[in-house]
Short mmCIF file of C-alpha atoms in Angstrom, two decimals:
data_model
loop_
_atom_site.label_atom_id
_atom_site.label_comp_id
_atom_site.label_asym_id
_atom_site.label_seq_id
_atom_site.Cartn_x
_atom_site.Cartn_y
_atom_site.Cartn_z
CA MET A 1 -10.43 -12.23 -9.41
CA LEU A 2 -6.82 -12.20 -8.23
CA PRO A 3 -4.32 -13.40 -10.89
CA TYR A 4 -2.89 -16.30 -8.86
CA GLN A 5 -2.93 -20.02 -9.49
CA SER A 6 -3.14 -22.34 -6.48
CA HIS A 7 0.60 -23.14 -6.55
CA HIS A 8 1.73 -19.52 -6.89
CA LEU A 9 3.50 -18.00 -3.91
CA ILE A 10 2.01 -15.11 -1.95
CA ALA A 11 5.24 -14.79 0.05
CA GLN A 12 8.50 -16.50 0.90
CA SER A 13 10.46 -17.18 4.14
CA PRO A 14 8.52 -19.37 4.72
CA ASN A 15 6.86 -20.12 1.40
CA TRP A 16 3.11 -19.51 1.43
CA ALA A 17 1.17 -20.91 -1.54
CA PHE A 18 -1.92 -19.09 -2.73
CA HIS A 19 -4.14 -22.11 -2.06
CA ASP A 20 -3.18 -22.07 1.63
CA PHE A 21 -3.37 -18.26 1.77
CA GLU A 22 -6.93 -18.37 0.41
CA LEU A 23 -7.96 -21.04 2.92
CA ARG A 24 -6.49 -18.99 5.78
CA ALA A 25 -8.32 -15.83 4.67
CA LYS A 26 -11.62 -17.72 4.58
CA GLN A 27 -10.96 -19.20 8.04
CA ILE A 28 -10.47 -15.65 9.33
CA ALA A 29 -13.68 -14.57 7.59
CA THR A 30 -15.57 -17.45 9.21
CA GLU A 31 -14.26 -16.59 12.68
CA LEU A 32 -15.19 -12.93 12.25
CA GLN A 33 -18.65 -13.97 11.09
CA THR A 34 -19.09 -16.40 13.99
CA ARG A 35 -18.10 -13.75 16.54
CA GLN A 36 -20.37 -11.19 14.83
CA VAL A 37 -17.50 -8.73 14.61
CA ARG A 38 -18.37 -5.45 12.89
CA ALA A 39 -14.95 -3.75 12.82
CA ILE A 40 -11.34 -4.75 13.44
CA SER A 41 -8.19 -2.75 14.00
CA LEU A 42 -4.95 -4.08 12.51
CA TRP A 43 -1.37 -3.84 13.64
CA LEU A 44 0.43 -6.33 11.44
CA GLU A 45 4.11 -6.15 10.58
CA ASP A 46 4.02 -8.99 8.04
CA GLY A 47 2.62 -7.77 4.72
CA ALA A 48 1.35 -11.20 3.67
CA ASN A 49 -0.47 -11.58 6.99
CA LEU A 50 -2.05 -8.16 6.48
CA ALA A 51 -3.24 -9.07 2.98
CA CYS A 52 -4.75 -12.27 4.35
CA VAL A 53 -6.68 -10.57 7.16
CA LEU A 54 -7.78 -7.72 4.90
CA LEU A 55 -9.24 -10.04 2.27
CA GLY A 56 -10.85 -12.19 4.96
CA ALA A 57 -12.52 -9.16 6.54
CA TRP A 58 -13.77 -7.92 3.18
CA LEU A 59 -15.36 -11.31 2.48
CA VAL A 60 -17.77 -10.80 5.39
CA ASN A 61 -18.08 -6.99 5.22
CA VAL A 62 -16.08 -6.25 8.36
CA ARG A 63 -14.72 -2.70 8.54
CA VAL A 64 -10.92 -2.47 8.85
CA LEU A 65 -9.11 0.28 10.80
CA PHE A 66 -5.48 1.24 10.24
CA PRO A 67 -4.01 3.31 13.08
CA SER A 68 -0.95 5.13 11.71
CA ASN A 69 1.13 4.49 14.84
CA ASP A 70 0.85 3.18 18.40
CA THR A 71 0.56 6.54 20.17
CA PRO A 72 -2.11 6.79 22.90
CA GLU A 73 -4.27 8.92 20.57
CA SER A 74 -4.19 6.37 17.74
CA VAL A 75 -4.78 3.43 20.09
CA ALA A 76 -7.75 5.21 21.69
CA TRP A 77 -9.19 5.91 18.23
CA ALA A 78 -8.91 2.23 17.34
CA ASN A 79 -10.38 1.01 20.62
CA GLU A 80 -13.31 3.38 20.25
CA ASN A 81 -14.19 2.30 16.72
CA ALA A 82 -13.26 -1.43 16.52
CA ASP A 83 -14.47 -4.56 18.29
CA LEU A 84 -11.20 -6.45 17.98
CA TRP A 85 -7.46 -6.02 17.42
CA ILE A 86 -5.58 -8.50 15.22
CA THR A 87 -1.79 -8.37 15.46
CA ASP A 88 1.40 -10.30 14.79
CA ARG A 89 3.52 -7.86 16.78
CA ALA A 90 5.22 -9.31 19.86
CA GLY A 91 4.30 -7.58 23.10
CA PHE A 92 1.34 -5.71 21.61
CA ASN A 93 -1.14 -5.71 24.49
CA GLN A 94 -4.56 -4.15 24.02
CA PRO A 95 -8.04 -5.09 25.19
CA ASN A 96 -9.81 -7.54 22.84
CA CYS A 97 -6.56 -8.39 21.07
CA VAL A 98 -5.92 -11.68 19.22
CA THR A 99 -2.87 -12.92 17.34
CA PHE A 100 -2.83 -13.67 13.64
CA ALA A 101 -1.17 -17.04 14.33
CA GLU A 102 -4.16 -18.28 16.33
CA PHE A 103 -7.19 -16.42 15.01
CA GLY A 104 -9.50 -18.55 12.87
CA GLN A 105 -7.16 -21.56 12.72
CA SER A 106 -9.83 -24.02 13.84
CA ALA A 107 -12.76 -22.37 12.03
CA TYR A 108 -14.93 -24.71 9.96
CA LEU A 109 -15.64 -22.99 6.63
CA GLN A 110 -19.23 -22.17 5.86
CA ASN A 111 -20.43 -23.53 2.52
CA ASP A 112 -21.14 -20.06 1.16
CA LEU A 113 -17.52 -19.06 1.82
CA LYS A 114 -15.95 -22.23 0.41
CA ASN A 115 -17.05 -21.44 -3.12
CA GLN A 116 -16.89 -17.65 -2.92
CA PRO A 117 -14.08 -15.87 -4.81
CA LEU A 118 -11.47 -14.51 -2.42
CA PHE A 119 -11.81 -10.98 -3.75
CA ASP A 120 -14.75 -9.08 -5.24
CA GLU A 121 -13.61 -5.93 -7.01
CA TYR A 122 -17.01 -4.30 -6.33
CA ASN A 123 -16.75 -4.78 -2.55
CA GLN A 124 -17.91 -1.68 -0.66
CA THR A 125 -16.52 -2.59 2.80
CA GLU A 126 -14.97 0.43 4.49
CA ILE A 127 -11.31 0.98 5.38
CA TRP A 128 -10.57 3.67 7.97
CA LEU A 129 -7.13 5.27 7.99
CA LYS A 130 -5.88 7.44 10.84
CA THR A 131 -3.71 10.15 9.33
CA SER A 132 -2.25 13.56 10.02
CA GLY A 133 -3.70 14.59 6.66
CA SER A 134 -2.08 16.87 4.12
CA THR A 135 -2.83 19.85 6.39
CA GLY A 136 -1.05 18.38 9.39
CA GLU A 137 -4.31 17.95 11.36
CA ALA A 138 -5.25 14.44 12.51
CA LYS A 139 -8.34 12.99 10.87
CA THR A 140 -9.99 9.78 9.73
CA ILE A 141 -9.99 9.00 6.01
CA ILE A 142 -12.67 6.53 4.92
CA LYS A 143 -12.29 4.51 1.73
CA THR A 144 -13.96 1.39 0.37
CA ALA A 145 -12.35 -1.85 -0.73
CA ARG A 146 -13.37 -1.03 -4.31
CA GLN A 147 -11.77 2.43 -4.19
CA LEU A 148 -8.52 1.00 -2.81
CA TRP A 149 -8.55 -1.70 -5.48
CA LEU A 150 -9.19 0.77 -8.33
CA GLY A 151 -6.33 2.99 -7.13
CA ALA A 152 -4.00 -0.01 -7.06
CA LEU A 153 -5.27 -1.29 -10.41
CA VAL A 154 -4.62 1.98 -12.22
CA LEU A 155 -1.03 1.92 -10.94
CA ALA A 156 -0.65 -1.75 -11.87
CA GLU A 157 -1.59 -0.86 -15.44
CA ALA A 158 0.42 2.38 -15.64
CA LEU A 159 3.73 1.28 -14.10
CA PRO A 160 6.27 -0.42 -16.42
CA PHE A 161 6.55 -3.69 -14.50
CA GLU A 162 5.56 -7.19 -15.52
CA ASN A 163 2.65 -9.13 -14.04
CA SER A 164 4.55 -12.15 -12.75
CA ASN A 165 4.57 -14.33 -9.67
CA GLU A 166 8.36 -14.40 -9.92
CA ILE A 167 8.53 -10.74 -8.83
CA ASN A 168 8.80 -9.95 -5.13
CA ALA A 169 7.77 -6.53 -3.77
CA ILE A 170 10.32 -5.44 -1.15
CA SER A 171 9.20 -2.43 0.86
CA THR A 172 10.83 0.16 3.09
CA VAL A 173 7.50 1.87 3.90
CA SER A 174 4.79 1.13 6.46
CA ILE A 175 1.82 -1.00 5.44
CA GLN A 176 -0.27 0.88 8.03
CA HIS A 177 -0.30 3.91 5.68
CA VAL A 178 -2.08 4.30 2.35
CA TYR A 179 1.07 4.26 0.17
CA GLY A 180 2.33 0.94 1.51
CA LEU A 181 -1.19 -0.46 1.63
CA THR A 182 -1.96 0.53 -1.97
CA VAL A 183 1.36 -0.32 -3.63
CA HIS A 184 3.08 -2.96 -1.51
CA ILE A 185 -0.13 -4.89 -0.73
CA MET A 186 -2.94 -4.16 -3.19
CA MET A 187 -0.88 -3.49 -6.34
CA SER A 188 1.15 -6.64 -5.65
CA LEU A 189 -2.12 -8.60 -5.48
CA ALA A 190 -3.30 -6.99 -8.72
CA LYS A 191 -0.09 -7.96 -10.52
CA GLY A 192 0.22 -11.43 -9.00
CA TRP A 193 3.50 -10.55 -7.23
CA GLN A 194 4.88 -12.06 -4.07
CA ILE A 195 4.54 -9.75 -1.06
CA GLY A 196 7.73 -8.98 0.86
CA ARG A 197 6.93 -9.85 4.45
CA VAL A 198 8.41 -7.08 6.61
CA GLN A 199 9.40 -3.44 6.24
CA GLN A 200 13.11 -2.91 5.61
CA PHE A 201 14.78 -0.07 7.51
CA TYR A 202 18.41 -0.09 6.31
CA PRO A 203 20.19 -0.31 2.93
CA GLU A 204 21.99 -3.53 3.87
CA CYS A 205 18.66 -5.12 4.81
CA ILE A 206 17.17 -4.18 1.44
CA MET A 207 20.05 -5.80 -0.42
CA ARG A 208 19.89 -8.89 1.78
CA GLU A 209 16.22 -9.34 0.83
CA VAL A 210 16.98 -8.74 -2.85
CA ASP A 211 19.63 -11.46 -2.76
CA LEU A 212 17.06 -13.96 -1.47
CA VAL A 213 14.64 -13.62 -4.39
CA ASN A 214 14.75 -14.14 -8.15
CA ARG A 215 13.31 -10.76 -9.20
CA ALA A 216 12.51 -7.71 -7.07
CA VAL A 217 10.79 -4.33 -7.24
CA ILE A 218 11.64 -2.03 -4.31
CA VAL A 219 8.85 0.14 -2.86
CA SER A 220 10.47 3.06 -1.05
CA SER A 221 10.58 6.79 -0.28
CA PRO A 222 12.87 9.76 -1.02
CA ALA A 223 14.18 9.75 2.56
CA MET A 224 15.30 6.12 2.36
CA LEU A 225 16.59 6.35 -1.21
CA GLY A 226 18.51 9.50 -0.30
CA SER A 227 20.23 7.76 2.63
CA ILE A 228 21.81 5.13 0.36
CA ASP A 229 25.27 5.61 -1.14
CA TRP A 230 24.36 4.21 -4.53
CA GLN A 231 27.96 4.08 -5.75
CA LYS A 232 28.83 1.68 -2.94
CA ILE A 233 25.77 -0.55 -3.24
CA PRO A 234 26.47 -3.70 -5.29
CA ILE A 235 23.30 -3.52 -7.38
CA ALA A 236 22.00 -7.03 -7.94
CA MET A 237 20.67 -8.16 -11.28
CA GLN A 238 17.45 -9.15 -9.49
CA ILE A 239 16.35 -5.50 -9.07
CA GLU A 240 13.87 -4.79 -11.86
CA GLY A 241 12.89 -1.35 -10.68
CA ILE A 242 12.15 1.04 -7.83
CA ILE A 243 8.92 2.80 -6.88
CA SER A 244 9.15 5.96 -4.78
CA SER A 245 6.52 8.14 -3.09
CA GLY A 246 6.18 10.47 -0.10
CA GLY A 247 7.71 13.51 -1.82
CA ALA A 248 9.56 14.36 -5.00
CA LEU A 249 13.02 12.90 -5.54
CA PRO A 250 15.73 15.52 -6.10
CA ALA A 251 16.71 15.49 -9.77
CA THR A 252 20.37 14.67 -9.04
CA LEU A 253 19.41 11.67 -6.88
CA SER A 254 16.88 10.50 -9.45
CA TYR A 255 19.52 10.58 -12.18
CA GLN A 256 22.12 8.85 -9.99
CA ILE A 257 19.81 5.94 -9.15
CA ARG A 258 18.72 5.45 -12.77
CA GLU A 259 22.33 5.44 -13.94
CA ARG A 260 23.15 2.84 -11.31
CA ILE A 261 20.30 0.31 -11.62
CA HIS A 262 19.59 0.56 -15.39
CA HIS A 263 15.93 -0.21 -14.67
CA PRO A 264 12.85 1.99 -14.20
CA LEU A 265 12.60 4.32 -11.23
CA VAL A 266 8.98 5.48 -11.04
CA GLU A 267 7.72 8.18 -8.70
CA ILE A 268 4.10 8.29 -7.54
CA TYR A 269 2.47 11.55 -6.49
CA GLY A 270 -0.61 11.38 -4.26
CA SER A 271 -1.90 11.53 -0.69
CA THR A 272 -4.00 9.56 1.78
CA GLU A 273 -7.05 11.59 0.80
CA THR A 274 -6.58 11.36 -2.98
CA GLY A 275 -4.81 8.06 -3.46
CA PRO A 276 -2.54 8.15 -6.54
CA ILE A 277 -2.68 11.29 -8.69
CA ALA A 278 0.20 11.04 -11.17
CA ILE A 279 3.46 9.25 -11.95
CA ARG A 280 6.73 10.07 -13.66
CA ASP A 281 9.64 7.91 -14.79
CA ASP A 282 12.16 10.75 -15.02
CA ALA A 283 12.75 14.03 -13.20
CA ASN A 284 10.54 16.08 -15.49
CA LEU A 285 6.75 16.42 -15.84
CA TRP A 286 4.19 14.44 -13.86
CA GLN A 287 1.89 12.34 -16.03
CA PHE A 288 -1.88 12.01 -15.52
CA LEU A 289 -3.24 8.59 -14.60
CA PRO A 290 -6.07 7.00 -16.62
CA ASN A 291 -9.66 7.40 -15.43
CA SER A 292 -8.95 10.74 -13.75
CA GLN A 293 -9.46 14.43 -14.35
CA LEU A 294 -7.27 17.19 -12.89
CA GLY A 295 -7.82 20.92 -12.51
CA THR A 296 -6.97 23.85 -10.23
CA ASP A 297 -8.84 26.21 -7.93
CA GLU A 298 -8.50 30.01 -7.87
CA GLN A 299 -5.17 29.70 -6.01
CA GLY A 300 -3.76 27.35 -8.62
CA ALA A 301 -3.99 24.38 -6.23
CA LEU A 302 -4.63 20.99 -7.79
CA TRP A 303 -7.87 19.03 -7.52
CA ILE A 304 -8.61 15.54 -8.78
CA GLU A 305 -11.69 13.55 -9.76
CA ALA A 306 -11.07 9.83 -10.38
CA SER A 307 -12.71 6.42 -10.52
CA TRP A 308 -11.05 5.50 -7.20
CA LEU A 309 -12.52 8.53 -5.38
CA GLY A 310 -16.06 9.13 -4.21
CA GLN A 311 -15.85 12.89 -4.79
CA ARG A 312 -13.55 15.67 -5.99
CA GLU A 313 -10.52 16.00 -3.70
CA GLN A 314 -8.81 19.36 -3.36
CA THR A 315 -5.10 19.51 -2.55
CA ALA A 316 -2.95 22.41 -1.39
CA ASP A 317 -0.31 21.70 -4.05
CA VAL A 318 0.11 24.50 -6.59
CA VAL A 319 0.76 23.18 -10.10
CA GLU A 320 1.51 24.42 -13.59
CA PHE A 321 -0.04 22.47 -16.45
CA GLU A 322 1.88 21.98 -19.67
CA GLU A 323 1.03 20.13 -22.86
CA ASN A 324 2.52 16.81 -21.74
CA GLY A 325 1.88 16.90 -17.99
CA PHE A 326 2.33 19.24 -15.05
CA ARG A 327 4.89 20.59 -12.60
CA LEU A 328 4.57 20.89 -8.83
CA LEU A 329 5.42 24.44 -7.75
CA GLY A 330 4.93 24.18 -3.98
CA ARG A 331 2.01 24.50 -1.59
CA ALA A 332 -0.60 27.18 -1.12
CA ASP A 333 -0.16 26.87 2.66
CA ARG A 334 3.10 27.07 4.63
CA ILE A 335 3.59 23.33 5.13
CA VAL A 336 6.75 21.74 3.75
CA LYS A 337 7.95 18.14 3.80
CA ILE A 338 11.41 17.35 5.14
CA GLY A 339 12.59 13.76 5.47
CA ASP A 340 9.06 12.48 4.70
CA LYS A 341 7.69 14.54 7.64
CA ARG A 342 5.37 17.55 7.37
CA ILE A 343 6.61 20.75 9.01
#
């Protein structure tokens, strides 16, 4: 069960109460069921809209595809594997494409859906993610709703932030990728947070969004955080913390941000294949997450087994274990990450 009461807000601007959000998700589920849709591809820029469609699709066991971008290759992959596109992006024209604003609006709810909980944590519906992968080669990563939920739930329990509907998750990362999907969408649902609607691309936009809410946690990346002149940013009292992933923060930047905001800055280490692996709230050792086991292969590269994974996942990241955690030493291959991009 999701920790929302009917009057709680899923999102603001405009306000969207959970009761109406739940009804909308079940309308979408009914329409998918009526059309006998087996798989949908999503390109949604509004995070609350995405959460609504995702939960609606899971209700009726409809596979959900997440193309990582709108390149011809990704679009062809989606068209080949999905029956329908659902979008809220203006000018997005693909065959069998419907808009979020219209889809399911007139659907009459089936009795079995009216009384069904909006989310079942044991749901095995598949999510397909199109990704370059940690090796730089394009591939499809398949996860289940339950695996995605368990990955989000372990972070919700491990990160030092309150479960409160007063908190708004403001994100600078894409919800088409597993980091944004897991943290901005699923972890927000697990903690009962409000979901910031659209991705923020500039420091001034982040602060504008922060000023509009009572309490905020920023979901971001080293590239974005490193582009901000923290000494010139008027840090609002509403910021209760920052979450960063997509690479390790330089120690000097990590220290500078913590000194400025006086609230937790938590880094998450993981990948599309593995989901979350570890976290740290300073620039030192990475800490294991609950319900997981870590080890290394003969090259010293990290592997993980966890409740949110169907099998052991091997990474190319070389690590050094210590008594209270581990250090990342680099990769066993020649790939490096610069500005959140693999080279």
